[in-house]
Every structure is written in structure tokens, then in C-alpha cells.
Short mmCIF file of C-alpha atoms in Angstrom, two decimals:
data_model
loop_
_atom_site.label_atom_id
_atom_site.label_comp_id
_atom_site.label_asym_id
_atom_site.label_seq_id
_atom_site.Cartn_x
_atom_site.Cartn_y
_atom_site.Cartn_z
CA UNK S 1 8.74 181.61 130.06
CA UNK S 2 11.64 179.72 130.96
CA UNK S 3 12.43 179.67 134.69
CA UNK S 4 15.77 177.71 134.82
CA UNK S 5 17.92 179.66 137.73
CA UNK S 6 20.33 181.68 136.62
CA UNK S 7 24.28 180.36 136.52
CA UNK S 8 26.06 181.93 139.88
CA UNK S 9 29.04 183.53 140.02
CA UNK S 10 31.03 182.34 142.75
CA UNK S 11 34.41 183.77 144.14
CA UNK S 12 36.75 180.59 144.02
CA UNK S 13 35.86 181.23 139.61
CA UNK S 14 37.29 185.13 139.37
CA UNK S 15 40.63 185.61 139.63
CA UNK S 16 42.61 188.89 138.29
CA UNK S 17 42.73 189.79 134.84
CA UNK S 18 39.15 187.93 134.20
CA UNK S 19 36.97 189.48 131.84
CA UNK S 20 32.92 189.49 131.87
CA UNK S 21 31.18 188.85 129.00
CA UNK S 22 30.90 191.56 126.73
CA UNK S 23 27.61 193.40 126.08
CA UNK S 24 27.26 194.78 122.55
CA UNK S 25 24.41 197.28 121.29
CA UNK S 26 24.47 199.75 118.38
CA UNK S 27 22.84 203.11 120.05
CA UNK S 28 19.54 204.28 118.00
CA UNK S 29 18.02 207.44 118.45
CA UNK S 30 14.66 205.05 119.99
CA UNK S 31 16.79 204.10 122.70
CA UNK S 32 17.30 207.57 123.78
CA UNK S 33 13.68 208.27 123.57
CA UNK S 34 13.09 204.99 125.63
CA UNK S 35 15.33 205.89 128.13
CA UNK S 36 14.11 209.49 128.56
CA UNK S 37 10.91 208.14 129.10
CA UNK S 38 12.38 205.29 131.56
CA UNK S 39 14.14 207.90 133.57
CA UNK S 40 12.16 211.03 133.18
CA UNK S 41 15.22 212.84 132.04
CA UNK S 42 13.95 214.63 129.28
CA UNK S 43 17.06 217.32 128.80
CA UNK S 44 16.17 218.29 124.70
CA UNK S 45 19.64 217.47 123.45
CA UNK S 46 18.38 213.67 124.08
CA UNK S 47 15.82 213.38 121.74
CA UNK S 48 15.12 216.71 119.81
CA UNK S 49 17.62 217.12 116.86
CA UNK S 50 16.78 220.86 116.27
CA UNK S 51 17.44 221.85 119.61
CA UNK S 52 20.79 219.47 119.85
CA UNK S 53 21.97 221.43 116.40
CA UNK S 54 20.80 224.76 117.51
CA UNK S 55 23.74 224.19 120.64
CA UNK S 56 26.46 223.32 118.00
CA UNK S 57 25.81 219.79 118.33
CA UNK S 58 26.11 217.39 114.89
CA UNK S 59 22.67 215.21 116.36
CA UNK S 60 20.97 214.34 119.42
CA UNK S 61 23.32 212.12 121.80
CA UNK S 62 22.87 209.35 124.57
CA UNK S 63 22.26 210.49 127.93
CA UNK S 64 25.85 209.39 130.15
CA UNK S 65 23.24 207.39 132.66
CA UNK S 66 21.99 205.35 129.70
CA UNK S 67 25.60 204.46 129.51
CA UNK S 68 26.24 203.90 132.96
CA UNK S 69 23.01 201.65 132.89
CA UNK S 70 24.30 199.44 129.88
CA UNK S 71 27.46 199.18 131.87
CA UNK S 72 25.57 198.26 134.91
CA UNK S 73 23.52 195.60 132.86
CA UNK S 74 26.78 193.86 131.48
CA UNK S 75 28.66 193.89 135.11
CA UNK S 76 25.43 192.68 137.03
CA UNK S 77 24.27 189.95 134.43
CA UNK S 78 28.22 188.39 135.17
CA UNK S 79 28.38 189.28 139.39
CA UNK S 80 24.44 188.61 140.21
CA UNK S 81 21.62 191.15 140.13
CA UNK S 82 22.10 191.97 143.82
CA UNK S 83 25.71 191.66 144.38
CA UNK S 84 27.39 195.30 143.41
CA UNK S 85 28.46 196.94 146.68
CA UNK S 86 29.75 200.04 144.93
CA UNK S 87 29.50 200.96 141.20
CA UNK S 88 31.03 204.82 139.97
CA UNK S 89 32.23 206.07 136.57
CA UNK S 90 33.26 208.69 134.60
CA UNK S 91 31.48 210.26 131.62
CA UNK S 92 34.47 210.66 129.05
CA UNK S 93 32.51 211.41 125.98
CA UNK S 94 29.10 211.92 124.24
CA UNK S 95 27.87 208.90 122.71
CA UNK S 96 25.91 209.43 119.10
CA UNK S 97 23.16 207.44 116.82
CA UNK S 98 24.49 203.70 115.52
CA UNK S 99 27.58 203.78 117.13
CA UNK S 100 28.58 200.42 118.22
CA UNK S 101 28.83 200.64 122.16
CA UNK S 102 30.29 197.51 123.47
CA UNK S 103 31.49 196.91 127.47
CA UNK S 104 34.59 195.67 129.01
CA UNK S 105 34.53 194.31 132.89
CA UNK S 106 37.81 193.07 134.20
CA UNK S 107 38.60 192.02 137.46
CA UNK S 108 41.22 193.85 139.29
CA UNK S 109 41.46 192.62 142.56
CA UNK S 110 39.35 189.72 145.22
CA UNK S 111 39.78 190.16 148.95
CA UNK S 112 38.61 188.45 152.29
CA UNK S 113 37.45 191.68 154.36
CA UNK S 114 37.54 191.96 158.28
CA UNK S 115 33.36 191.38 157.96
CA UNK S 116 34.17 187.76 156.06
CA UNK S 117 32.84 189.14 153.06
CA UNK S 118 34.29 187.90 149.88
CA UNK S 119 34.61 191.28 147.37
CA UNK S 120 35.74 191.30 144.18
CA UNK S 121 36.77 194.65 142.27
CA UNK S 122 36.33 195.53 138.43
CA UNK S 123 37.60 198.16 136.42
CA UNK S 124 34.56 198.82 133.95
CA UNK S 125 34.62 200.59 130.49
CA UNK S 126 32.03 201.52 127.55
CA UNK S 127 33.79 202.21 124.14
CA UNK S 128 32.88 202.60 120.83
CA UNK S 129 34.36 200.04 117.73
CA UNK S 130 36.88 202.55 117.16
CA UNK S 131 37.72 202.11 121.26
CA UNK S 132 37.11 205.40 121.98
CA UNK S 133 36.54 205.53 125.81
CA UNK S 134 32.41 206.88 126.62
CA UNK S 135 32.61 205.34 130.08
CA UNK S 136 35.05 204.57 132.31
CA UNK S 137 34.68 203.54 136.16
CA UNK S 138 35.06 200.88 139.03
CA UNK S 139 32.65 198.56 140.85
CA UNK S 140 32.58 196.38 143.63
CA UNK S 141 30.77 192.97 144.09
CA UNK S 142 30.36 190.69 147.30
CA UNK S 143 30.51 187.17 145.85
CA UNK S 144 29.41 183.38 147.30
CA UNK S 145 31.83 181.58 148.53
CA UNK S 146 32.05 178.03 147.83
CA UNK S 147 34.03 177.40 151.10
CA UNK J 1 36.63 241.82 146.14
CA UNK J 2 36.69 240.90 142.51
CA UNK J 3 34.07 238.85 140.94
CA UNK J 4 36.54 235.30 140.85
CA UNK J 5 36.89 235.55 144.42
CA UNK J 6 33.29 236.59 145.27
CA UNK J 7 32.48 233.12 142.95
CA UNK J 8 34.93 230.92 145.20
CA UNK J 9 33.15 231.87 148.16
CA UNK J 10 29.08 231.57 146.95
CA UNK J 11 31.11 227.64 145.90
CA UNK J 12 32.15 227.48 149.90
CA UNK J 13 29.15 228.87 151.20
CA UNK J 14 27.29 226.17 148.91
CA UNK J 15 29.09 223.20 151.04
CA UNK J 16 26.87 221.82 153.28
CA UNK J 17 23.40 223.29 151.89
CA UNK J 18 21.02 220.49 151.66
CA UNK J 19 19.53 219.57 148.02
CA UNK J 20 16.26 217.98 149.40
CA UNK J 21 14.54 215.31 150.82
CA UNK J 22 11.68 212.52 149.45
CA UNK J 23 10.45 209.38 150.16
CA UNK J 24 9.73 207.14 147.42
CA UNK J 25 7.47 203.88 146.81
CA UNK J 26 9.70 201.42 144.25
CA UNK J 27 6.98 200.42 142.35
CA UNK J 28 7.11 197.24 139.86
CA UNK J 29 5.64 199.02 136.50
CA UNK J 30 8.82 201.86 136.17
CA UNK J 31 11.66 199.08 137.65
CA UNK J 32 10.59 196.31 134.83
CA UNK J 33 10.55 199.69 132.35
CA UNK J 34 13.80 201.45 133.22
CA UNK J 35 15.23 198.00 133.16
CA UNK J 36 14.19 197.74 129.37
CA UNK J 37 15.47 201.71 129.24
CA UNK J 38 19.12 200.28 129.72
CA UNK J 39 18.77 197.53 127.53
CA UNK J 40 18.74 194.66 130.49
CA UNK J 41 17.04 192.20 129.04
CA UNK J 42 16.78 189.87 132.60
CA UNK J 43 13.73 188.30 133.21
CA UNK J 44 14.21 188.98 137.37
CA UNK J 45 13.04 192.84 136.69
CA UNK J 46 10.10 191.14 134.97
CA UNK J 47 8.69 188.29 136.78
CA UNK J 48 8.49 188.04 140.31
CA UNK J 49 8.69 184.38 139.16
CA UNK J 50 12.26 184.56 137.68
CA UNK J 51 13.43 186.36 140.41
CA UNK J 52 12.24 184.11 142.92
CA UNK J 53 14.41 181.04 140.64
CA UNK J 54 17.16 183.36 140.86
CA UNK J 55 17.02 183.35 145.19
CA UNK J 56 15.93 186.91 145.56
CA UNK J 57 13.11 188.00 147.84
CA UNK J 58 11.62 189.95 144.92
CA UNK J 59 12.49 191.77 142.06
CA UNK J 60 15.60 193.93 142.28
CA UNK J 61 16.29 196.94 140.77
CA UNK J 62 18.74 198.14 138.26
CA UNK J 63 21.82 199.49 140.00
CA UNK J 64 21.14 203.00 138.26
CA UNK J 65 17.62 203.10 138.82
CA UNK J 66 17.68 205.35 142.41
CA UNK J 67 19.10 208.00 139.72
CA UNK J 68 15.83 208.03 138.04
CA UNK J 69 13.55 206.81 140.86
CA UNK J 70 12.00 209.92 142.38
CA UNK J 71 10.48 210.28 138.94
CA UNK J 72 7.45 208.13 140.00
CA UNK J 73 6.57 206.92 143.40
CA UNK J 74 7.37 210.46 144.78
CA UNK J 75 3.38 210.49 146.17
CA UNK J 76 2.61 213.95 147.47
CA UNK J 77 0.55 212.46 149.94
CA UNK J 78 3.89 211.03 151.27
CA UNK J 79 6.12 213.93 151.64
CA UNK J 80 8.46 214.32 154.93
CA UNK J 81 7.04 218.02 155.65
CA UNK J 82 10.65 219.73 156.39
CA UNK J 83 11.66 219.65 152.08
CA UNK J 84 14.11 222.73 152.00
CA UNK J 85 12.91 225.10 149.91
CA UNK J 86 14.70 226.60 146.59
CA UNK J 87 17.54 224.61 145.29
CA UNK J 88 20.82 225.63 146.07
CA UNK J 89 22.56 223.99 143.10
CA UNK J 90 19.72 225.28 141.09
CA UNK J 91 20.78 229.02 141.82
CA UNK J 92 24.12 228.62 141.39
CA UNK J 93 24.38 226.75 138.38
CA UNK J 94 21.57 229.76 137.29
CA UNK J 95 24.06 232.20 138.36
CA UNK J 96 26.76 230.33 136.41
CA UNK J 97 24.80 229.77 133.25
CA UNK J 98 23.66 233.50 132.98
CA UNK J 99 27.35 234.00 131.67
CA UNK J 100 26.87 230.80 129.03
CA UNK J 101 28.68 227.50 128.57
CA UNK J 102 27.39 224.11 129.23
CA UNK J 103 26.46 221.81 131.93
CA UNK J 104 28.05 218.25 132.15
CA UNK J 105 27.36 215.29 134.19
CA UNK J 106 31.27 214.81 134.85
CA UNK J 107 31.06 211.68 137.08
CA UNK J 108 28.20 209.29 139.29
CA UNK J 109 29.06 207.05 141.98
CA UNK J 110 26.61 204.49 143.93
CA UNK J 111 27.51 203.10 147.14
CA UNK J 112 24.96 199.97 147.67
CA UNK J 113 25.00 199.28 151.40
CA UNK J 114 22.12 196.86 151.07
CA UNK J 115 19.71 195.73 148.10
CA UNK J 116 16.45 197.21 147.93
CA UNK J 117 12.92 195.55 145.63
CA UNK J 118 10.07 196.57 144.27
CA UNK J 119 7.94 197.52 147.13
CA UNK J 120 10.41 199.08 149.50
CA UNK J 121 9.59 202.68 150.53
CA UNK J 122 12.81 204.75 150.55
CA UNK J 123 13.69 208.41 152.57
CA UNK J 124 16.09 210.49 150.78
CA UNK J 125 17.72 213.17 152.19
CA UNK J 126 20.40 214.81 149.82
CA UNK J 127 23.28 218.37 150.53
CA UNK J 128 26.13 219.63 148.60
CA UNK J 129 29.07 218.01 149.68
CA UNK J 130 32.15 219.88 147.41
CA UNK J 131 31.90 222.86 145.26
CA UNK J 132 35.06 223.84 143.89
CA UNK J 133 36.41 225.74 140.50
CA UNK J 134 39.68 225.11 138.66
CA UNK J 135 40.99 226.40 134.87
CA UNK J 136 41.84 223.08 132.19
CA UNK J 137 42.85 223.94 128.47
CA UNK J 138 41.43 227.23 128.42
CA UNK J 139 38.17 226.53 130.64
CA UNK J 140 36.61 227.75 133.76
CA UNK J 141 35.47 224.46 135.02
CA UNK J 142 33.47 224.64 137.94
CA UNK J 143 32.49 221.50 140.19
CA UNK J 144 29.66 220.73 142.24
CA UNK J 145 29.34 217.11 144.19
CA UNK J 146 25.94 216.29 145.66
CA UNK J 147 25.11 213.57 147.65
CA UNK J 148 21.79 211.98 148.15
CA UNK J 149 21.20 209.45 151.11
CA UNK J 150 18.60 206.97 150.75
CA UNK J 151 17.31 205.02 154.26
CA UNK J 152 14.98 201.93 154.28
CA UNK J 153 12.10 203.66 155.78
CA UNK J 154 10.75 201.21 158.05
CA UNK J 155 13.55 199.89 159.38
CA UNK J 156 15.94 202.77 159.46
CA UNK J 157 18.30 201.02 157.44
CA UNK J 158 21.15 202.82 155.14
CA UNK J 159 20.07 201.71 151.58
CA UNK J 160 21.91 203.61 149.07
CA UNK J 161 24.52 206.76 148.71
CA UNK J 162 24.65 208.47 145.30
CA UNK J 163 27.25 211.16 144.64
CA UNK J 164 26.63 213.08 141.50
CA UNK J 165 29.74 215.76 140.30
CA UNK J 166 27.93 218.28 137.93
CA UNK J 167 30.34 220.39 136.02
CA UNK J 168 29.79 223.94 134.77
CA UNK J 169 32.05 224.55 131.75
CA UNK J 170 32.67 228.34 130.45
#
């Protein structure tokens, strides 16, 4: 495999209003299963489609920390693996088979703290194509400095 | 007292009950997985080869992950020996449930006072910290916040807070 280091992030590059990359992926019934397994979280509305319909539901849907974790994948792949200091959302709504789930990461605010500590803050969102809002939360990154 | 009232104070009493306590071994095998789970396709969960390139110690974890973790590397052998016994949000939300509706993960916050790797042994100790009730568009909504404290355990060190807010909806 290729082990070229990764491109860092540093805090002298962000500024407000910056946007991470976006992170597409069309949600498949096989990613729930995957992630049930991944997590252990094996509530039946997840994966079993007779249960889900049985409750009133049209199909099985995504679990919110599947969500929050394909958030979490997008914000971390821009800020650094190790670099969140805080990371919290809301679960607005269910998520369903083939929608289109696509992320949007913008930065909010960058501070010096008291510590030295060079943070930078991000308002986070998951949404559908149509923009409907799955996801919504804030997170927190310490950054390099180039100084 | 009526039964509204007797359910606002079982929701104070709840404050403060503790939720339970493990210690658990991050282990490489279910960090490389759950990192495939949430479609992170970075080769630093994978290789302790890539993560080295990429300056870490070892290999990370997803940020999500301590939400999942006690799922493996909870070894019985292991166990701190004072776990409280029942679960008090288990009984309530029982008690809640008996009367129908649905239960929603409403919100999930991490606080992330220092990274932990693959390898690290972890003590959790977790307690309600908010129970409260409130009516929205023909609802009874009712709100429990728990939060779970992980601690290096060698060192002592505060690794990670996680506050979940479970909602009962009627």
C-alpha cells in the first residue's frame, strides 16, 4: 500500500466560512447490516424489514450513530484523525435505503485559548439530495500551528 | 398525588443514579472494522504502518467508536467488582414503554480530552445526569441524559466524556 503521509491541516489555512470536503455515500440496506455488526447495535428496525413495517415504518432505516460516524469520517479526514476536541449532534430525522447522504463541515470560528492551543470550531450537517437535515451538530478541533 | 406528578419525581429521583461501570481493552480487529462500519476508508485504522506516516503513536480510533466499544474488549476477567446492579434507565424507560410510544436517540455529544489507540485499556464509569419531561405538538416527550466517563487506566488520565439524551415519545 501506499504510505505517502497524509496532507495536514494547519490553522494559519482555515479561516471562517471554510468548507471541508464533502463526503458523499448513497445508504444501502448492507451498510446497516455492517454497521450493526461493527457496533453491536442490533435494535430490529436496523436490519429486519418485517419488524421495521410491523412498527408503522415504510423499511428498515440507518441507525443515527452510523450517521454521526459518516459525519465524523468527513470532519476528521479534513482536521486530522486525532485532532477533534469535542464532536455532538443532533438526530433530526431517520435516514432510509439509497438515499443520497452527503456532509457539510464549515468553519465557524478559530481561537488562541489561555492553554496556547489553537481550536477551530465547525458547524457539521448530514442531509439528503433533497437537503433534508438527518444530522446536525458542532465539533471542535485543536490544529498545528505554523507559527 | 396524581400519576404526572408521581412521573416527575421517579425523573428527579433518577438524577444522579449511576448507569455502570467497565473497563475495556481497544483492541485492533473491531477499531479497523467499525472504521469500515462508518464508511472511513483511512488506511491509519488499518495499518499500524499508515498511521505511523501519519505521526501517530498507533492507530486511532474513530471518534464514535467509545459508543460502540464496550461491545468487545469488555473481558469478564477484567471487571471493576463494584458494577451497580439493575439499570436505572432500563426501569424507567420499562416503566415508560409499558404505556407505548417509541424510544429515540434525540442527541450524542463526545468530549475528547485526550486521544486514545488500539491497545489502551479504558475505566468507564457512567450516572444519569438530567431526566426531565415536557409536552411538543401533542407529545409527552420525556428526556433522559446519561453520561459515561472514560479514564486511561494506567495513568489515571481523563480520556473521553459521552453524553447520550434518550427520548421517550408517547
Amino acid at each position: 500500500m501506499m504510505m505517502e503521509a497524509l496532507s495536514v491541516l494547519y490553522f494559519e489555512d482555515v479561516k471562517e466560512g471554510d468548507e471541508a470536503p464533502v463526503k458523499k455515500h448513497r445508504l444501502t440496506r448492507t451498510d446497516m447490516v455492517r454497521y450493526a455488526g461493527a457496533s453491536g447495535d442490533y435494535m430490529p428496525m436496523h436490519h429486519d424489514e418485517v419488524f421495521a413495517k410491523s412498527i408503522g415504518q415504510p423499511s428498515v432505516f440507518g441507525h443515527g450513530m452510523f450517521s454521526m460516524g459518516l459525519l465524523g469520517a468527513a470532519i476528521t479526514d479534513w482536521v486530522g484523525k486525532t485532532a477533534l476536541t469535542r464532536y455532538k449532534v443532533r438526530f433530526a430525522s431517520q435516514t432510509w435505503p439509497d438515499e443520497e447522504l452527503r456532509t457539510q463541515v464549515t468553519v465557524t470560528g478559530r481561537t488562541v485559548d489561555e492553554d496556547g492551543r489553537h481550536l477551530v470550531d465547525m458547524e457539521c450537517k448530514l442531509l439528503n439530495s433533497e437537503g433534508d437535515v438527518k444530522v446536525v451538530g458542532e465539533a471542535q478541533a485543536i490544529l498545528p500551528s505554523r507559527n | 398525588m396524581n400519576d404526572a406528578e408521581q412521573l416527575d419525581e421517579d425523573l428527579t429521583k433518577l438524577i444522579g443514579r449511576p448507569t455502570g461501570k467497565s473497563r475495556v481493552v481497544l483492541e485492533r480487529g473491531p477499531v479497523s472494522y467499525f472504521a469500515i462500519g462508518v464508511c472511513d476508508k483511512s488506511p491509519v485504522y488499518q495499518d499500524p504502518r499508515a498511521a505511523e506516516a501519519a505521526g501517530l503513536p498507533g492507530i486511532p480510533v474513530p471518534p464514535t467508536f467509545s459508543f460502540a466499544w464496550d461491545t468487545w474488549g469488555k473481558f469478564a476477567e477484567m471487571q471493576p467488582d463494584d458494577v451497580p446492579q439493575g439499570s436505572a434507565v432500563g426501569e424507567v424507560v420499562g416503566s415508560l414503554m409499558s404505556k407505548g410510544g417509541v424510544i429515540l436517540h434525540g442527541e450524542q455529544e463526545f468530549v475528547y480530552h485526550k486521544p486514545v489507540f488500539v491497545g489502551d485499556v479504558l475505566l468507564g464509569e457512567g450516572k444519569v445526569v438530567d431526566a426531565y419531561r415536557k409536552e411538543s405538538k401533542g407529545h409527552v416527550m420525556t428526556f433522559v441524559v446519561t453520561e459515561m466517563v472514560w479514564h486511561d487506566d494506567k495513568t489515571g488520565d481523563l480520556a473521553v466524556t459521552s453524553r447520550s439524551n434518550i427520548i421517550h415519545r408517547l
